[in-house]
Tab-separated table of C-alpha atoms in Angstrom:
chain	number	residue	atom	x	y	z
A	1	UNK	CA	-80.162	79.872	-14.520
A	2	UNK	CA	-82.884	80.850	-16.597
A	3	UNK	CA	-82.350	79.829	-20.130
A	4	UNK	CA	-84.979	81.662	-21.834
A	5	UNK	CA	-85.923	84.819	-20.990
A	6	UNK	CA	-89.367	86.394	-21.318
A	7	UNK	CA	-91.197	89.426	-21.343
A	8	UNK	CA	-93.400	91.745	-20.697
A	9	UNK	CA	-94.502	89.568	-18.112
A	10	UNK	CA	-98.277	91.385	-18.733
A	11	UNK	CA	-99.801	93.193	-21.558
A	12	UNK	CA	-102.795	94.967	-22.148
A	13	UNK	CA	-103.737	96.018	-25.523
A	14	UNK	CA	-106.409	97.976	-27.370
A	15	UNK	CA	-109.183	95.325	-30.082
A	16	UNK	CA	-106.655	95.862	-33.052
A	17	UNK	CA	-103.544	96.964	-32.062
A	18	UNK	CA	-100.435	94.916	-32.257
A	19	UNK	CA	-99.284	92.956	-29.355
A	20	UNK	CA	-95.308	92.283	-28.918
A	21	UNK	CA	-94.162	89.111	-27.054
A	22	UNK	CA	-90.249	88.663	-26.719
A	23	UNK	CA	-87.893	86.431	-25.675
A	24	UNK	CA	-84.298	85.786	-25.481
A	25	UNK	CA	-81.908	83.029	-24.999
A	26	UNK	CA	-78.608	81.780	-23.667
A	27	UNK	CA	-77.914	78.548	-25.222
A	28	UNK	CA	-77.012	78.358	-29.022
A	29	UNK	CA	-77.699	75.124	-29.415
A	30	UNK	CA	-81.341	75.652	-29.146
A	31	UNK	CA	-82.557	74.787	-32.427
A	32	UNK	CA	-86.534	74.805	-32.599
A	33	UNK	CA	-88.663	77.422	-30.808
A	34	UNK	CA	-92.196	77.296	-30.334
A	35	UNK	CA	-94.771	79.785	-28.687
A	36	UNK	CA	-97.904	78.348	-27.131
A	37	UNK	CA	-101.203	79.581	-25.894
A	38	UNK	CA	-102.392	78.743	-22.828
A	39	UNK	CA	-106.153	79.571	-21.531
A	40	UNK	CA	-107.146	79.501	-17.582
A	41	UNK	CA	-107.185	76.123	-16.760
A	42	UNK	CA	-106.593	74.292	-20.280
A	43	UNK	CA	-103.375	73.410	-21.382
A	44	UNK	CA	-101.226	75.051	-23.509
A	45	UNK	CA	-101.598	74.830	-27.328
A	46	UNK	CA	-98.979	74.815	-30.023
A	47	UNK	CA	-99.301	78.400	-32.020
A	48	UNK	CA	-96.882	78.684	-33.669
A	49	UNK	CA	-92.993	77.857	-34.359
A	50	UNK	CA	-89.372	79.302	-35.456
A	51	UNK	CA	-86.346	77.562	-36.755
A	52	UNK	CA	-83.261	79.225	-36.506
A	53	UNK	CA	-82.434	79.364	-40.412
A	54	UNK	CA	-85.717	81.380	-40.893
A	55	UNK	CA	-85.828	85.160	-39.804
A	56	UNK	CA	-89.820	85.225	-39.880
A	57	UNK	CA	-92.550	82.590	-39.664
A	58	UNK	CA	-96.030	84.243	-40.715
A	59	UNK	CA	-99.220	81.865	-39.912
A	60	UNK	CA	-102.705	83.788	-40.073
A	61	UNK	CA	-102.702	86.819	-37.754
A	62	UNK	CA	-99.437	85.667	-35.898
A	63	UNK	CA	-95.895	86.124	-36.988
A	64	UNK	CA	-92.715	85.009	-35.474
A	65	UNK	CA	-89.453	87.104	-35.414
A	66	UNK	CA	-86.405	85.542	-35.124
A	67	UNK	CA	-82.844	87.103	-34.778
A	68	UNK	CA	-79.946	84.564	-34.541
A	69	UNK	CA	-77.088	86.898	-33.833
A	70	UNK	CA	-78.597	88.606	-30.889
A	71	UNK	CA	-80.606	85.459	-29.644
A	72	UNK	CA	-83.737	86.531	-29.795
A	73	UNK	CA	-87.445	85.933	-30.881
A	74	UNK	CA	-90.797	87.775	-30.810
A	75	UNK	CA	-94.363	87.181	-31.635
A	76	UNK	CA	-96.427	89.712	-32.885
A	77	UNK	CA	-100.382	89.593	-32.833
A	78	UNK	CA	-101.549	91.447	-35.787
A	79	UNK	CA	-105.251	93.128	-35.691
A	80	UNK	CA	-105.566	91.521	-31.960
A	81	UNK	CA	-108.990	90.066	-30.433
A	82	UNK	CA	-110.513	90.174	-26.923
A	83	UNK	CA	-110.518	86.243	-27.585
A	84	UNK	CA	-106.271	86.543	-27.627
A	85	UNK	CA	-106.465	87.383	-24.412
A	86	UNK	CA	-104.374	83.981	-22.901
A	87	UNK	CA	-101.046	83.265	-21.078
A	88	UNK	CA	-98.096	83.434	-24.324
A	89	UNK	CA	-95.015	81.264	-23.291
A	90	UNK	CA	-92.144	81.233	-25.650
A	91	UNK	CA	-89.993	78.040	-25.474
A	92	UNK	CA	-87.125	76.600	-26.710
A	93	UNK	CA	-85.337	73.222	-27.164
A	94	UNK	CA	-82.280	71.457	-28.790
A	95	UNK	CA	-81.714	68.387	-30.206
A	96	UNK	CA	-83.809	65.435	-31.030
A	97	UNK	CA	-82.659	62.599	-28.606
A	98	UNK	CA	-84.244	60.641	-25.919
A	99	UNK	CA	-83.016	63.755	-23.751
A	100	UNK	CA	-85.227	66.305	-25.520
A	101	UNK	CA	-87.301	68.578	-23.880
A	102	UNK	CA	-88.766	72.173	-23.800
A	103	UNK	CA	-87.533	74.856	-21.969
A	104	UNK	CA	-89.840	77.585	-21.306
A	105	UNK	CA	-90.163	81.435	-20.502
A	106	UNK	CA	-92.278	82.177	-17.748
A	107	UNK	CA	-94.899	83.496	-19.430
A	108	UNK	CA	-96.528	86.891	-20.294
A	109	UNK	CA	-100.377	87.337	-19.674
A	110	UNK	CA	-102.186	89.386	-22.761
A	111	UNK	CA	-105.106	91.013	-22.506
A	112	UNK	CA	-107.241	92.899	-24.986
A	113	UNK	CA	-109.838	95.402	-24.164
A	114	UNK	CA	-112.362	95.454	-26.646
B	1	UNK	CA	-102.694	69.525	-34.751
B	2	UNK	CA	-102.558	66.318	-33.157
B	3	UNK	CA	-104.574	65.577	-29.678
B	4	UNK	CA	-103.468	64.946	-26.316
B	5	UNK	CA	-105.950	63.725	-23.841
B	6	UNK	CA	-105.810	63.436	-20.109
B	7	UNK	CA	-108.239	62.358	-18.082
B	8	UNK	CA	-109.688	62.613	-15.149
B	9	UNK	CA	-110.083	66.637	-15.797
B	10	UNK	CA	-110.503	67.006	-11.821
B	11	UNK	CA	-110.120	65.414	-9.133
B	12	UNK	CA	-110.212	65.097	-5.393
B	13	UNK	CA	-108.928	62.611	-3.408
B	14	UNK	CA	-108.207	62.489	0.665
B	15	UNK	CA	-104.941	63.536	2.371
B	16	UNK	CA	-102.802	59.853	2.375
B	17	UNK	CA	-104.713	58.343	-0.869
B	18	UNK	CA	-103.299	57.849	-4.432
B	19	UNK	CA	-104.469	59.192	-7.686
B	20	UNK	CA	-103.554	58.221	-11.040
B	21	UNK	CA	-103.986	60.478	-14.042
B	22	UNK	CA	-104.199	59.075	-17.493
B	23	UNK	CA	-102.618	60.905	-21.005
B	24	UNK	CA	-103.381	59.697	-24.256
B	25	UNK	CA	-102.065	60.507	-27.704
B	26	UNK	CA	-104.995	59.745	-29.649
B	27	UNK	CA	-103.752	59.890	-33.396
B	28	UNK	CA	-100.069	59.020	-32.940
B	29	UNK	CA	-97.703	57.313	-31.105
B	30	UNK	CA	-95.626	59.316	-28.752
B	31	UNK	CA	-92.409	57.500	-27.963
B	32	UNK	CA	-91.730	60.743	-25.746
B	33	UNK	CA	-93.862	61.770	-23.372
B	34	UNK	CA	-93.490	64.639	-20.359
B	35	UNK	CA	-95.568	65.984	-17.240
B	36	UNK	CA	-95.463	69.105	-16.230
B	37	UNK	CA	-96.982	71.372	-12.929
B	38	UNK	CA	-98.323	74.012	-12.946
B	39	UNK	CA	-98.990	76.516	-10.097
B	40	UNK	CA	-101.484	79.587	-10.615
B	41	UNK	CA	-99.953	82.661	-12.702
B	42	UNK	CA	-96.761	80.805	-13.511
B	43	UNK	CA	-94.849	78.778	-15.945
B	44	UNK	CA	-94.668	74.809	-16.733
B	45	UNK	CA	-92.234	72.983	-14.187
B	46	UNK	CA	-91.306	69.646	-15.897
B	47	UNK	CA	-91.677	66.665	-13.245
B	48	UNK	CA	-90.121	63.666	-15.801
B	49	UNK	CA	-89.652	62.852	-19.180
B	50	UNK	CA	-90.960	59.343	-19.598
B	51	UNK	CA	-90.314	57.305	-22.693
B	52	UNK	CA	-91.891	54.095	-23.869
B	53	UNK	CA	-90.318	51.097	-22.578
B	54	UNK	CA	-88.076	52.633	-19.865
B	55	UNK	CA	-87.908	54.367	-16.698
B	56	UNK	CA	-89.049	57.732	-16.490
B	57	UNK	CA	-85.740	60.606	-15.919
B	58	UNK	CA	-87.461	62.662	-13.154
B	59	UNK	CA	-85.834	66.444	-13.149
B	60	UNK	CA	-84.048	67.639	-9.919
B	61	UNK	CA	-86.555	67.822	-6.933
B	62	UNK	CA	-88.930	66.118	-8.212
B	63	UNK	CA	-89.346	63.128	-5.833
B	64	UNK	CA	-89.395	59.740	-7.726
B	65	UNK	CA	-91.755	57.600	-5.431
B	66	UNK	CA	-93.970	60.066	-4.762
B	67	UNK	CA	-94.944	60.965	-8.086
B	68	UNK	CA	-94.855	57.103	-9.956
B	69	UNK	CA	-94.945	57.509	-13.821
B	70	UNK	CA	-95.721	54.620	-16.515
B	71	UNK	CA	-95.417	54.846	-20.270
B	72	UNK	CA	-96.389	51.421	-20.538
B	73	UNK	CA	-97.136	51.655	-24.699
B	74	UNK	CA	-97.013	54.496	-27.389
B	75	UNK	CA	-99.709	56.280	-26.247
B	76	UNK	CA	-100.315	55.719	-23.242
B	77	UNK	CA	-98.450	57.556	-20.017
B	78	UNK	CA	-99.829	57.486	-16.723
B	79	UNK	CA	-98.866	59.582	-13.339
B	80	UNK	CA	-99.602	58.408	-9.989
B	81	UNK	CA	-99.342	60.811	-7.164
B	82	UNK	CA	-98.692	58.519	-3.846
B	83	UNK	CA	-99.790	59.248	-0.251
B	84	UNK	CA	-101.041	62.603	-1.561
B	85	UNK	CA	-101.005	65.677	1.215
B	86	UNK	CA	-102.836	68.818	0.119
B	87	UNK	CA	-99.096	70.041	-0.917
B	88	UNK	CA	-99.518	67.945	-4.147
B	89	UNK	CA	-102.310	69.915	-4.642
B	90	UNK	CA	-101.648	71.371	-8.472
B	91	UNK	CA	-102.749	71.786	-11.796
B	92	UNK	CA	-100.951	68.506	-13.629
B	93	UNK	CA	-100.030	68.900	-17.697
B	94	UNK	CA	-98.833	66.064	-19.546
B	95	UNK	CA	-97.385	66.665	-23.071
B	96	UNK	CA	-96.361	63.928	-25.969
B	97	UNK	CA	-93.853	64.758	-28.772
B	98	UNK	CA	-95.079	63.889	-32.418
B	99	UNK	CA	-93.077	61.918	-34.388
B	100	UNK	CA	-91.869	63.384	-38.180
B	101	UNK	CA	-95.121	61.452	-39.974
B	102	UNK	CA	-97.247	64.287	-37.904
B	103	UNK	CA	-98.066	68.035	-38.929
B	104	UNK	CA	-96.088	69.828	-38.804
B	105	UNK	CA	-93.774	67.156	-39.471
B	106	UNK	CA	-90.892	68.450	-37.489
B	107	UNK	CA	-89.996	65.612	-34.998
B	108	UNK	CA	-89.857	68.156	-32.405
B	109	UNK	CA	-93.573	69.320	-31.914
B	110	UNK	CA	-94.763	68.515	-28.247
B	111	UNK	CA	-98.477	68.626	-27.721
B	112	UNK	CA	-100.024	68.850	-24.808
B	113	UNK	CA	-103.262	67.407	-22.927
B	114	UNK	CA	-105.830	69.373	-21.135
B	115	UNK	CA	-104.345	69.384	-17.719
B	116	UNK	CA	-105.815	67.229	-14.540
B	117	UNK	CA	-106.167	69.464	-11.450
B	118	UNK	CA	-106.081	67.915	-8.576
B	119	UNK	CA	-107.287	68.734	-5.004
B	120	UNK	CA	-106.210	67.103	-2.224
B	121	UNK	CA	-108.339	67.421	0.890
């Protein structure tokens, strides 16, 4: 069972346009959502992330969107750069025991054409 | 944000040989650390949570004495990949979760190293 759903699973967009990540999930006790950036063959690196009482989370060019009620969250690229262009993976996790952990989509690969 | 470093970067060992890879939280102490793999054009797969003091919880599949982890102190977590077999050949992640006292001070933030890929030959 896939827990968190993402997608596109690709995107290509323009040197300014806005790129559109989203992802959805089952569980409602997921309580903290992050979105990392991963580069070919480096690991992935924090971006940016969502609680669940905050609808929007703005940091620099990237902004997430978060809608309790219908269990989803986005992340939006504003003015986006050929140097963007990475693997996105949304994640989510509950909790703050010695059980914690992330669960991740599977990824969506962004590209932008200068 | 916080660093994460695993070393070695790369490396190649021969089919039936073990490997240990190293991860280090460098400016905190990580009382939670995971390791994920990674194969080409897809997501994280989490091996085992390890945290300090006690016996790693390996996720289902994951086979416990082939893949040996340590998290011997706070910042230090190592993975040893046993009798290797060009199967095992992956791109390794490890990750450590920040305590409160780190930016951005959530208690949930997991960082993660560099990756290790290793080729088994």
């Amino acid at each position: 069972q896939q827990q968190v759903k993402q997608s596109p699973q690709s995107l290509i967009v323009q040197k300014g346009g806005i790129s559109i990540i989203n992802c959805a999930y089952e569980n409602t006790a997921f309580d903290y959502f992050p979105w990392y950036q991963q580069f070919p063959g480096k690991g992935p690196a924090l971006l940016i992330a969502i609680r669940p009482d905050v609808s929007e989370k703005k940091e620099g060019r990237f902004t997430i969107s978060f809608n309790k009620s219908a269990k989803q969250f986005s992340l939006h690229i504003m003015d986006s750069q050929p140097g963007d262009s990475a693997t996105y993976f949304c994640a989510a996790s509950k909790g703050g025991g010695s059980n914690y952990k992330l669960t991740f989509g599977k990824g969506t690969l962004l590209t932008v054409n200068p | 944000g916080a660093v994460v470093s695993q070393h070695p970067s790369r490396v190649i060992c021969k089919s039936g040989t073990s490997v240990k890879i190293e991860c280090r939280s460098l400016d905190f102490q990580a009382t939670t650390m995971f390791w994920y793999r990674q194969f080409p054009k897809q997501s994280l797969m989490l091996m085992a949570t390890s945290n300090e003091g006690s016996k790693a919880t390996y996720e289902q599949g994951v086979e416990k004495d082939k893949f040996l982890i340590n998290h011997a102190s706070l910042t230090l977590s190592t993975l040893t990949v046993t009798s290797a077999h060009p199967e095992d050949s992956s791109f390794y992640i490890c990750s450590a979760r920040a305590p409160q006292t780190v930016p951005p001070y959530s208690g949930n933030t997991i960082y993660f190293g560099e990756g290790s890929w290793l080729t088994v030959v």
